[in-house]
């Protein structure tokens, strides 16, 4: 089921086009990445998705409701943090949750709010003033605010920006839990690509207001793999060499009598090397090429810039 559908989203301000005809969809329970360099149009797009500004053209549907014609019904299914959590620092975390519920005209019970507090891991600190919270705690409280009203989707703009390693892990685990266990769709805009690899199901990359590529699950799964080149000397036949790769379920990309280009993870490469040594195959050269979400991103942006 699609929780969000975006069709031909375009934004023009003072005769300058900032967003060009962007389309994508998000399924229920997915973690969806929205990637792009600074100035690509990510924040402008997010402001349109959340109803903060109107698109010049295009349609945005949330759980089937068009936000232009049925804004209240559409927004009932979505929460979010745009840029930074909007907190009342002089209030406690608990009071912030109660205040957000009043602003949303929502009527959660104390049990509902307590469940959110437990989910975001702030049970022991929730009655302290937010001004004393660390950046990571503020970010988790912001996610808690976004969850009031039981939305089917939340939008997070740079949710791990500026966090220390433990804060990043906490937010990452929370995002995965919301998606996997609560079936809540999570839309993430972020530039910390190494962290997004751990959580994304799908996504898109935009550049200069235009979508340049889609990222699918298979791309993210393959981002854990690397490509390797190995040169060797042996009296074994090609078929005998291929059998080694077949035994370890490692994909050969290209092969000659003395050279093999293959793709696998680190463990698979170690198994191949061990087998070569056991078979007394002389390795004359070995090269590893990293493949990651960052590389997918840079290749997409680079190809776009070359085509301009």
PDB file of C-alpha atoms in Angstrom, residues 28-304:
ATOM      1  CA  UNK A  28       3.624   1.508   4.125  1.00  0.00           C
ATOM      2  CA  UNK A  29       6.429   0.605   6.547  1.00  0.00           C
ATOM      3  CA  UNK A  30       9.288   1.671   4.269  1.00  0.00           C
ATOM      4  CA  UNK A  31      12.286   3.771   5.210  1.00  0.00           C
ATOM      5  CA  UNK A  32      12.641   6.122   2.244  1.00  0.00           C
ATOM      6  CA  UNK A  33      15.783   8.211   1.674  1.00  0.00           C
ATOM      7  CA  UNK A  34      15.719  11.674   0.117  1.00  0.00           C
ATOM      8  CA  UNK A  35      19.299  12.493  -0.856  1.00  0.00           C
ATOM      9  CA  UNK A  36      21.048  15.383  -2.521  1.00  0.00           C
ATOM     10  CA  UNK A  37      23.775  18.000  -2.014  1.00  0.00           C
ATOM     11  CA  UNK A  38      23.172  21.335  -0.318  1.00  0.00           C
ATOM     12  CA  UNK A  39      21.009  23.501  -2.544  1.00  0.00           C
ATOM     13  CA  UNK A  40      19.519  20.508  -4.360  1.00  0.00           C
ATOM     14  CA  UNK A  41      15.987  21.425  -3.246  1.00  0.00           C
ATOM     15  CA  UNK A  42      15.479  18.947  -0.411  1.00  0.00           C
ATOM     16  CA  UNK A  43      14.115  21.437   2.141  1.00  0.00           C
ATOM     17  CA  UNK A  44      11.869  23.146  -0.425  1.00  0.00           C
ATOM     18  CA  UNK A  45      10.426  19.754  -1.341  1.00  0.00           C
ATOM     19  CA  UNK A  46       9.891  18.784   2.290  1.00  0.00           C
ATOM     20  CA  UNK A  47       8.080  22.054   2.956  1.00  0.00           C
ATOM     21  CA  UNK A  48       5.706  21.216   0.118  1.00  0.00           C
ATOM     22  CA  UNK A  49       5.202  17.668   1.394  1.00  0.00           C
ATOM     23  CA  UNK A  50       4.283  18.979   4.845  1.00  0.00           C
ATOM     24  CA  UNK A  51       1.998  21.738   3.557  1.00  0.00           C
ATOM     25  CA  UNK A  52       4.242  24.591   4.718  1.00  0.00           C
ATOM     26  CA  UNK A  53       4.336  25.966   1.166  1.00  0.00           C
ATOM     27  CA  UNK A  54       2.213  25.187  -1.875  1.00  0.00           C
ATOM     28  CA  UNK A  55       3.625  23.607  -5.027  1.00  0.00           C
ATOM     29  CA  UNK A  56       3.341  25.517  -8.290  1.00  0.00           C
ATOM     30  CA  UNK A  57       2.074  22.331  -9.897  1.00  0.00           C
ATOM     31  CA  UNK A  58       1.820  18.638  -9.134  1.00  0.00           C
ATOM     32  CA  UNK A  59      -0.040  16.525  -6.603  1.00  0.00           C
ATOM     33  CA  UNK A  60       0.800  15.127  -3.172  1.00  0.00           C
ATOM     34  CA  UNK A  61      -1.314  12.312  -1.748  1.00  0.00           C
ATOM     35  CA  UNK A  62      -1.033  11.013   1.812  1.00  0.00           C
ATOM     36  CA  UNK A  63      -2.924   7.795   2.434  1.00  0.00           C
ATOM     37  CA  UNK A  64      -4.985   8.607  -0.656  1.00  0.00           C
ATOM     38  CA  UNK A  65      -5.873  12.170   0.359  1.00  0.00           C
ATOM     39  CA  UNK A  66      -4.723  15.114  -1.749  1.00  0.00           C
ATOM     40  CA  UNK A  67      -3.133  17.675   0.584  1.00  0.00           C
ATOM     41  CA  UNK A  68      -4.405  20.575  -1.512  1.00  0.00           C
ATOM     42  CA  UNK A  69      -8.073  19.582  -1.496  1.00  0.00           C
ATOM     43  CA  UNK A  70      -8.212  17.522   1.727  1.00  0.00           C
ATOM     44  CA  UNK A  71      -5.405  18.999   3.808  1.00  0.00           C
ATOM     45  CA  UNK A  72      -6.697  18.092   7.276  1.00  0.00           C
ATOM     46  CA  UNK A  73      -7.550  14.511   6.312  1.00  0.00           C
ATOM     47  CA  UNK A  74      -4.165  14.053   4.646  1.00  0.00           C
ATOM     48  CA  UNK A  75      -2.109  15.554   7.478  1.00  0.00           C
ATOM     49  CA  UNK A  76      -3.892  13.379  10.023  1.00  0.00           C
ATOM     50  CA  UNK A  77      -1.739  10.520   8.741  1.00  0.00           C
ATOM     51  CA  UNK A  78       1.631  12.290   8.845  1.00  0.00           C
ATOM     52  CA  UNK A  79       3.983  13.732  11.452  1.00  0.00           C
ATOM     53  CA  UNK A  80       7.429  15.183  11.078  1.00  0.00           C
ATOM     54  CA  UNK A  81      10.481  17.193  12.052  1.00  0.00           C
ATOM     55  CA  UNK A  82      11.501  19.846   9.530  1.00  0.00           C
ATOM     56  CA  UNK A  83      15.071  21.129  10.019  1.00  0.00           C
ATOM     57  CA  UNK A  84      15.084  21.051  13.851  1.00  0.00           C
ATOM     58  CA  UNK A  85      12.647  19.734  16.492  1.00  0.00           C
ATOM     59  CA  UNK A  86      10.287  22.524  17.522  1.00  0.00           C
ATOM     60  CA  UNK A  87      10.579  22.335  21.315  1.00  0.00           C
ATOM     61  CA  UNK A  88       9.562  24.584  24.196  1.00  0.00           C
ATOM     62  CA  UNK A  89      12.864  24.478  26.069  1.00  0.00           C
ATOM     63  CA  UNK A  90      11.394  25.923  29.284  1.00  0.00           C
ATOM     64  CA  UNK A  91       8.915  23.035  29.405  1.00  0.00           C
ATOM     65  CA  UNK A  92       9.614  19.456  30.398  1.00  0.00           C
ATOM     66  CA  UNK A  93       9.652  16.736  27.784  1.00  0.00           C
ATOM     67  CA  UNK A  94       6.279  15.552  29.039  1.00  0.00           C
ATOM     68  CA  UNK A  95       4.803  19.051  28.831  1.00  0.00           C
ATOM     69  CA  UNK A  96       6.084  19.350  25.256  1.00  0.00           C
ATOM     70  CA  UNK A  97       4.188  16.185  24.352  1.00  0.00           C
ATOM     71  CA  UNK A  98       1.000  17.450  26.013  1.00  0.00           C
ATOM     72  CA  UNK A  99       1.317  20.819  24.265  1.00  0.00           C
ATOM     73  CA  UNK A 100       1.794  19.220  20.853  1.00  0.00           C
ATOM     74  CA  UNK A 101      -1.307  17.094  21.436  1.00  0.00           C
ATOM     75  CA  UNK A 102      -3.313  20.261  22.183  1.00  0.00           C
ATOM     76  CA  UNK A 103      -2.000  22.013  19.060  1.00  0.00           C
ATOM     77  CA  UNK A 104      -2.939  19.019  16.929  1.00  0.00           C
ATOM     78  CA  UNK A 105      -6.358  18.885  18.549  1.00  0.00           C
ATOM     79  CA  UNK A 106      -5.482  15.328  19.452  1.00  0.00           C
ATOM     80  CA  UNK A 107      -6.652  13.718  22.649  1.00  0.00           C
ATOM     81  CA  UNK A 108      -4.132  10.998  23.572  1.00  0.00           C
ATOM     82  CA  UNK A 109      -4.403   9.404  26.991  1.00  0.00           C
ATOM     83  CA  UNK A 110      -1.510   9.519  29.434  1.00  0.00           C
ATOM     84  CA  UNK A 111      -0.999   5.857  28.587  1.00  0.00           C
ATOM     85  CA  UNK A 112      -0.637   6.771  24.902  1.00  0.00           C
ATOM     86  CA  UNK A 113       1.982   9.393  25.746  1.00  0.00           C
ATOM     87  CA  UNK A 114       3.774   7.042  28.127  1.00  0.00           C
ATOM     88  CA  UNK A 115       3.995   4.469  25.334  1.00  0.00           C
ATOM     89  CA  UNK A 116       5.632   7.101  23.106  1.00  0.00           C
ATOM     90  CA  UNK A 117       8.057   8.065  25.878  1.00  0.00           C
ATOM     91  CA  UNK A 118       9.069   4.443  26.346  1.00  0.00           C
ATOM     92  CA  UNK A 119       9.440   4.009  22.593  1.00  0.00           C
ATOM     93  CA  UNK A 120      11.829   6.966  22.272  1.00  0.00           C
ATOM     94  CA  UNK A 121      13.806   5.883  25.324  1.00  0.00           C
ATOM     95  CA  UNK A 122      13.241   8.937  27.547  1.00  0.00           C
ATOM     96  CA  UNK A 123      11.299   7.407  30.442  1.00  0.00           C
ATOM     97  CA  UNK A 124      13.885   8.393  33.073  1.00  0.00           C
ATOM     98  CA  UNK A 125      14.265  11.994  31.860  1.00  0.00           C
ATOM     99  CA  UNK A 126      10.884  12.966  30.401  1.00  0.00           C
ATOM    100  CA  UNK A 127       9.894  15.219  33.328  1.00  0.00           C
ATOM    101  CA  UNK A 128      13.077  17.290  33.099  1.00  0.00           C
ATOM    102  CA  UNK A 129      13.077  20.585  31.192  1.00  0.00           C
ATOM    103  CA  UNK A 130      14.001  20.180  27.538  1.00  0.00           C
ATOM    104  CA  UNK A 131      16.702  22.848  27.875  1.00  0.00           C
ATOM    105  CA  UNK A 132      18.768  20.282  29.794  1.00  0.00           C
ATOM    106  CA  UNK A 133      18.412  17.589  27.124  1.00  0.00           C
ATOM    107  CA  UNK A 134      21.361  16.579  24.946  1.00  0.00           C
ATOM    108  CA  UNK A 135      21.027  17.031  21.178  1.00  0.00           C
ATOM    109  CA  UNK A 136      20.279  13.324  20.786  1.00  0.00           C
ATOM    110  CA  UNK A 137      17.575  13.475  23.469  1.00  0.00           C
ATOM    111  CA  UNK A 138      16.012  16.513  21.767  1.00  0.00           C
ATOM    112  CA  UNK A 139      15.997  14.645  18.475  1.00  0.00           C
ATOM    113  CA  UNK A 140      14.299  11.621  20.040  1.00  0.00           C
ATOM    114  CA  UNK A 141      11.766  13.895  21.741  1.00  0.00           C
ATOM    115  CA  UNK A 142      11.122  15.487  18.356  1.00  0.00           C
ATOM    116  CA  UNK A 143      10.387  12.060  16.903  1.00  0.00           C
ATOM    117  CA  UNK A 144       8.059  11.469  19.858  1.00  0.00           C
ATOM    118  CA  UNK A 145       6.204  14.686  19.004  1.00  0.00           C
ATOM    119  CA  UNK A 146       5.884  13.487  15.405  1.00  0.00           C
ATOM    120  CA  UNK A 147       4.294  10.250  16.616  1.00  0.00           C
ATOM    121  CA  UNK A 148       1.411  11.936  18.447  1.00  0.00           C
ATOM    122  CA  UNK A 149      -1.847  11.101  16.716  1.00  0.00           C
ATOM    123  CA  UNK A 150      -0.593   7.700  15.535  1.00  0.00           C
ATOM    124  CA  UNK A 151       0.535   8.803  12.044  1.00  0.00           C
ATOM    125  CA  UNK A 152       1.166   6.227   9.347  1.00  0.00           C
ATOM    126  CA  UNK A 153       4.198   8.187   8.156  1.00  0.00           C
ATOM    127  CA  UNK A 154       6.767  10.589   9.606  1.00  0.00           C
ATOM    128  CA  UNK A 155       9.151  12.948   7.838  1.00  0.00           C
ATOM    129  CA  UNK A 156      12.584  13.476   9.389  1.00  0.00           C
ATOM    130  CA  UNK A 157      14.835  16.237   8.046  1.00  0.00           C
ATOM    131  CA  UNK A 158      18.505  15.541   8.939  1.00  0.00           C
ATOM    132  CA  UNK A 159      17.586  13.506  12.067  1.00  0.00           C
ATOM    133  CA  UNK A 160      21.179  12.557  12.924  1.00  0.00           C
ATOM    134  CA  UNK A 161      22.930  15.802  12.019  1.00  0.00           C
ATOM    135  CA  UNK A 162      25.341  16.828  14.785  1.00  0.00           C
ATOM    136  CA  UNK A 163      24.738  13.779  16.970  1.00  0.00           C
ATOM    137  CA  UNK A 164      27.533  11.896  18.725  1.00  0.00           C
ATOM    138  CA  UNK A 165      28.029   8.192  17.841  1.00  0.00           C
ATOM    139  CA  UNK A 166      25.697   6.948  20.599  1.00  0.00           C
ATOM    140  CA  UNK A 167      23.020   9.451  19.576  1.00  0.00           C
ATOM    141  CA  UNK A 168      23.268   8.279  15.970  1.00  0.00           C
ATOM    142  CA  UNK A 169      22.876   4.641  17.040  1.00  0.00           C
ATOM    143  CA  UNK A 170      19.862   5.507  19.234  1.00  0.00           C
ATOM    144  CA  UNK A 171      18.069   7.350  16.418  1.00  0.00           C
ATOM    145  CA  UNK A 172      18.973   4.659  13.883  1.00  0.00           C
ATOM    146  CA  UNK A 173      17.566   1.919  16.108  1.00  0.00           C
ATOM    147  CA  UNK A 174      14.410   3.954  16.694  1.00  0.00           C
ATOM    148  CA  UNK A 175      13.869   4.474  12.962  1.00  0.00           C
ATOM    149  CA  UNK A 176      14.312   0.752  12.286  1.00  0.00           C
ATOM    150  CA  UNK A 177      11.916  -0.137  15.094  1.00  0.00           C
ATOM    151  CA  UNK A 178       9.225   2.261  13.842  1.00  0.00           C
ATOM    152  CA  UNK A 179       9.489   0.791  10.349  1.00  0.00           C
ATOM    153  CA  UNK A 180       9.878  -2.911  11.128  1.00  0.00           C
ATOM    154  CA  UNK A 181       7.755  -3.266  14.259  1.00  0.00           C
ATOM    155  CA  UNK A 182       5.194  -0.450  14.015  1.00  0.00           C
ATOM    156  CA  UNK A 183       4.821  -0.457  10.213  1.00  0.00           C
ATOM    157  CA  UNK A 184       5.292   3.332  10.122  1.00  0.00           C
ATOM    158  CA  UNK A 185       6.779   4.776   6.932  1.00  0.00           C
ATOM    159  CA  UNK A 186       9.808   6.981   7.576  1.00  0.00           C
ATOM    160  CA  UNK A 187      10.929   9.610   5.057  1.00  0.00           C
ATOM    161  CA  UNK A 188      14.517  10.690   5.812  1.00  0.00           C
ATOM    162  CA  UNK A 189      16.404  13.589   4.304  1.00  0.00           C
ATOM    163  CA  UNK A 190      20.074  13.356   5.240  1.00  0.00           C
ATOM    164  CA  UNK A 191      23.600  13.838   3.938  1.00  0.00           C
ATOM    165  CA  UNK A 192      25.193  11.229   6.268  1.00  0.00           C
ATOM    166  CA  UNK A 193      25.210   8.477   3.669  1.00  0.00           C
ATOM    167  CA  UNK A 194      27.144   5.906   5.691  1.00  0.00           C
ATOM    168  CA  UNK A 195      24.347   5.846   8.264  1.00  0.00           C
ATOM    169  CA  UNK A 196      21.529   5.738   5.722  1.00  0.00           C
ATOM    170  CA  UNK A 197      22.954   2.481   4.336  1.00  0.00           C
ATOM    171  CA  UNK A 198      21.887   0.783   7.565  1.00  0.00           C
ATOM    172  CA  UNK A 199      18.219   1.779   7.427  1.00  0.00           C
ATOM    173  CA  UNK A 200      17.008   2.591   3.904  1.00  0.00           C
ATOM    174  CA  UNK A 201      14.653   0.416   1.865  1.00  0.00           C
ATOM    175  CA  UNK A 202      14.368   2.757  -1.123  1.00  0.00           C
ATOM    176  CA  UNK A 203      14.986   6.367  -2.014  1.00  0.00           C
ATOM    177  CA  UNK A 204      15.807   8.965  -4.635  1.00  0.00           C
ATOM    178  CA  UNK A 205      18.693  11.332  -5.291  1.00  0.00           C
ATOM    179  CA  UNK A 206      17.971  14.881  -6.445  1.00  0.00           C
ATOM    180  CA  UNK A 207      20.349  17.484  -7.879  1.00  0.00           C
ATOM    181  CA  UNK A 208      19.572  21.089  -8.795  1.00  0.00           C
ATOM    182  CA  UNK A 209      15.882  20.446  -8.183  1.00  0.00           C
ATOM    183  CA  UNK A 210      15.663  17.392 -10.439  1.00  0.00           C
ATOM    184  CA  UNK A 211      15.455  13.677  -9.643  1.00  0.00           C
ATOM    185  CA  UNK A 212      18.591  12.056 -11.040  1.00  0.00           C
ATOM    186  CA  UNK A 213      18.121   8.437  -9.940  1.00  0.00           C
ATOM    187  CA  UNK A 214      16.075   5.999  -7.889  1.00  0.00           C
ATOM    188  CA  UNK A 215      17.682   3.814  -5.233  1.00  0.00           C
ATOM    189  CA  UNK A 216      16.134   0.382  -4.935  1.00  0.00           C
ATOM    190  CA  UNK A 217      16.514  -2.323  -2.297  1.00  0.00           C
ATOM    191  CA  UNK A 218      18.854  -4.356  -4.476  1.00  0.00           C
ATOM    192  CA  UNK A 219      21.206  -1.366  -4.796  1.00  0.00           C
ATOM    193  CA  UNK A 220      21.342  -1.002  -1.028  1.00  0.00           C
ATOM    194  CA  UNK A 221      21.920  -4.724  -0.531  1.00  0.00           C
ATOM    195  CA  UNK A 222      24.729  -4.636  -3.055  1.00  0.00           C
ATOM    196  CA  UNK A 223      26.207  -1.575  -1.321  1.00  0.00           C
ATOM    197  CA  UNK A 224      27.625  -3.998   1.257  1.00  0.00           C
ATOM    198  CA  UNK A 225      29.555  -5.720  -1.538  1.00  0.00           C
ATOM    199  CA  UNK A 226      32.821  -4.737  -3.167  1.00  0.00           C
ATOM    200  CA  UNK A 227      34.423  -5.537  -6.491  1.00  0.00           C
ATOM    201  CA  UNK A 228      37.834  -7.194  -6.572  1.00  0.00           C
ATOM    202  CA  UNK A 229      40.487  -7.797  -9.197  1.00  0.00           C
ATOM    203  CA  UNK A 230      42.912 -10.663  -8.741  1.00  0.00           C
ATOM    204  CA  UNK A 231      45.826 -11.649 -10.983  1.00  0.00           C
ATOM    205  CA  UNK A 232      47.396 -15.067 -10.586  1.00  0.00           C
ATOM    206  CA  UNK A 233      49.584 -17.822 -12.005  1.00  0.00           C
ATOM    207  CA  UNK A 234      48.450 -21.452 -11.961  1.00  0.00           C
ATOM    208  CA  UNK A 235      48.335 -24.665 -13.928  1.00  0.00           C
ATOM    209  CA  UNK A 236      44.663 -25.163 -13.033  1.00  0.00           C
ATOM    210  CA  UNK A 237      42.146 -24.914 -15.848  1.00  0.00           C
ATOM    211  CA  UNK A 238      39.532 -22.168 -16.118  1.00  0.00           C
ATOM    212  CA  UNK A 239      36.833 -24.634 -15.123  1.00  0.00           C
ATOM    213  CA  UNK A 240      38.748 -25.587 -11.990  1.00  0.00           C
ATOM    214  CA  UNK A 241      39.145 -21.915 -11.072  1.00  0.00           C
ATOM    215  CA  UNK A 242      35.456 -21.289 -11.698  1.00  0.00           C
ATOM    216  CA  UNK A 243      34.616 -24.203  -9.408  1.00  0.00           C
ATOM    217  CA  UNK A 244      36.339 -22.406  -6.518  1.00  0.00           C
ATOM    218  CA  UNK A 245      34.111 -19.363  -7.008  1.00  0.00           C
ATOM    219  CA  UNK A 246      31.038 -21.527  -7.443  1.00  0.00           C
ATOM    220  CA  UNK A 247      31.812 -23.372  -4.191  1.00  0.00           C
ATOM    221  CA  UNK A 248      31.816 -20.080  -2.248  1.00  0.00           C
ATOM    222  CA  UNK A 249      28.867 -18.632  -4.212  1.00  0.00           C
ATOM    223  CA  UNK A 250      30.940 -15.687  -5.426  1.00  0.00           C
ATOM    224  CA  UNK A 251      29.961 -13.938  -8.657  1.00  0.00           C
ATOM    225  CA  UNK A 252      32.588 -13.688 -11.413  1.00  0.00           C
ATOM    226  CA  UNK A 253      32.182 -10.504 -13.477  1.00  0.00           C
ATOM    227  CA  UNK A 254      35.006 -11.106 -15.969  1.00  0.00           C
ATOM    228  CA  UNK A 255      37.675 -13.783 -16.310  1.00  0.00           C
ATOM    229  CA  UNK A 256      40.802 -14.510 -18.401  1.00  0.00           C
ATOM    230  CA  UNK A 257      43.545 -17.139 -17.995  1.00  0.00           C
ATOM    231  CA  UNK A 258      45.378 -14.967 -15.453  1.00  0.00           C
ATOM    232  CA  UNK A 259      42.898 -12.348 -14.296  1.00  0.00           C
ATOM    233  CA  UNK A 260      39.488 -12.394 -12.560  1.00  0.00           C
ATOM    234  CA  UNK A 261      37.162  -9.504 -11.726  1.00  0.00           C
ATOM    235  CA  UNK A 262      34.555 -10.546  -9.126  1.00  0.00           C
ATOM    236  CA  UNK A 263      31.978  -9.150  -6.696  1.00  0.00           C
ATOM    237  CA  UNK A 264      31.376 -10.245  -3.089  1.00  0.00           C
ATOM    238  CA  UNK A 265      31.507  -9.092   0.519  1.00  0.00           C
ATOM    239  CA  UNK A 266      34.654  -9.108   2.670  1.00  0.00           C
ATOM    240  CA  UNK A 267      34.029 -12.622   3.954  1.00  0.00           C
ATOM    241  CA  UNK A 268      33.599 -13.982   0.429  1.00  0.00           C
ATOM    242  CA  UNK A 269      36.866 -12.387  -0.685  1.00  0.00           C
ATOM    243  CA  UNK A 270      38.706 -13.936   2.257  1.00  0.00           C
ATOM    244  CA  UNK A 271      37.324 -17.366   1.351  1.00  0.00           C
ATOM    245  CA  UNK A 272      38.518 -16.997  -2.249  1.00  0.00           C
ATOM    246  CA  UNK A 273      42.000 -15.937  -1.144  1.00  0.00           C
ATOM    247  CA  UNK A 274      42.227 -18.846   1.297  1.00  0.00           C
ATOM    248  CA  UNK A 275      41.174 -21.306  -1.416  1.00  0.00           C
ATOM    249  CA  UNK A 276      43.745 -19.883  -3.833  1.00  0.00           C
ATOM    250  CA  UNK A 277      46.475 -20.311  -1.213  1.00  0.00           C
ATOM    251  CA  UNK A 278      45.335 -23.867  -0.399  1.00  0.00           C
ATOM    252  CA  UNK A 279      45.385 -24.724  -4.108  1.00  0.00           C
ATOM    253  CA  UNK A 280      48.907 -23.241  -4.360  1.00  0.00           C
ATOM    254  CA  UNK A 281      47.732 -20.612  -6.842  1.00  0.00           C
ATOM    255  CA  UNK A 282      50.297 -17.786  -6.982  1.00  0.00           C
ATOM    256  CA  UNK A 283      48.605 -14.388  -6.450  1.00  0.00           C
ATOM    257  CA  UNK A 284      50.551 -11.635  -8.233  1.00  0.00           C
ATOM    258  CA  UNK A 285      48.140  -8.756  -7.721  1.00  0.00           C
ATOM    259  CA  UNK A 286      44.999  -8.109  -5.650  1.00  0.00           C
ATOM    260  CA  UNK A 287      42.853  -4.953  -5.708  1.00  0.00           C
ATOM    261  CA  UNK A 288      39.673  -4.076  -3.804  1.00  0.00           C
ATOM    262  CA  UNK A 289      37.221  -1.406  -4.981  1.00  0.00           C
ATOM    263  CA  UNK A 290      34.695  -0.109  -2.460  1.00  0.00           C
ATOM    264  CA  UNK A 291      31.020   0.014  -3.365  1.00  0.00           C
ATOM    265  CA  UNK A 292      28.715   1.965  -1.076  1.00  0.00           C
ATOM    266  CA  UNK A 293      25.689   4.227  -0.999  1.00  0.00           C
ATOM    267  CA  UNK A 294      28.153   7.117  -1.074  1.00  0.00           C
ATOM    268  CA  UNK A 295      29.586   5.818  -4.330  1.00  0.00           C
ATOM    269  CA  UNK A 296      26.111   5.374  -5.836  1.00  0.00           C
ATOM    270  CA  UNK A 297      25.357   8.964  -4.779  1.00  0.00           C
ATOM    271  CA  UNK A 298      28.579  10.425  -6.185  1.00  0.00           C
ATOM    272  CA  UNK A 299      28.193   8.551  -9.454  1.00  0.00           C
ATOM    273  CA  UNK A 300      24.626   9.864  -9.845  1.00  0.00           C
ATOM    274  CA  UNK A 301      25.572  13.459  -9.042  1.00  0.00           C
ATOM    275  CA  UNK A 302      28.730  13.277 -11.140  1.00  0.00           C
ATOM    276  CA  UNK A 303      26.920  11.916 -14.203  1.00  0.00           C
ATOM    277  CA  UNK A 304      24.324  14.649 -13.851  1.00  0.00           C
TER     278      UNK A 304
END
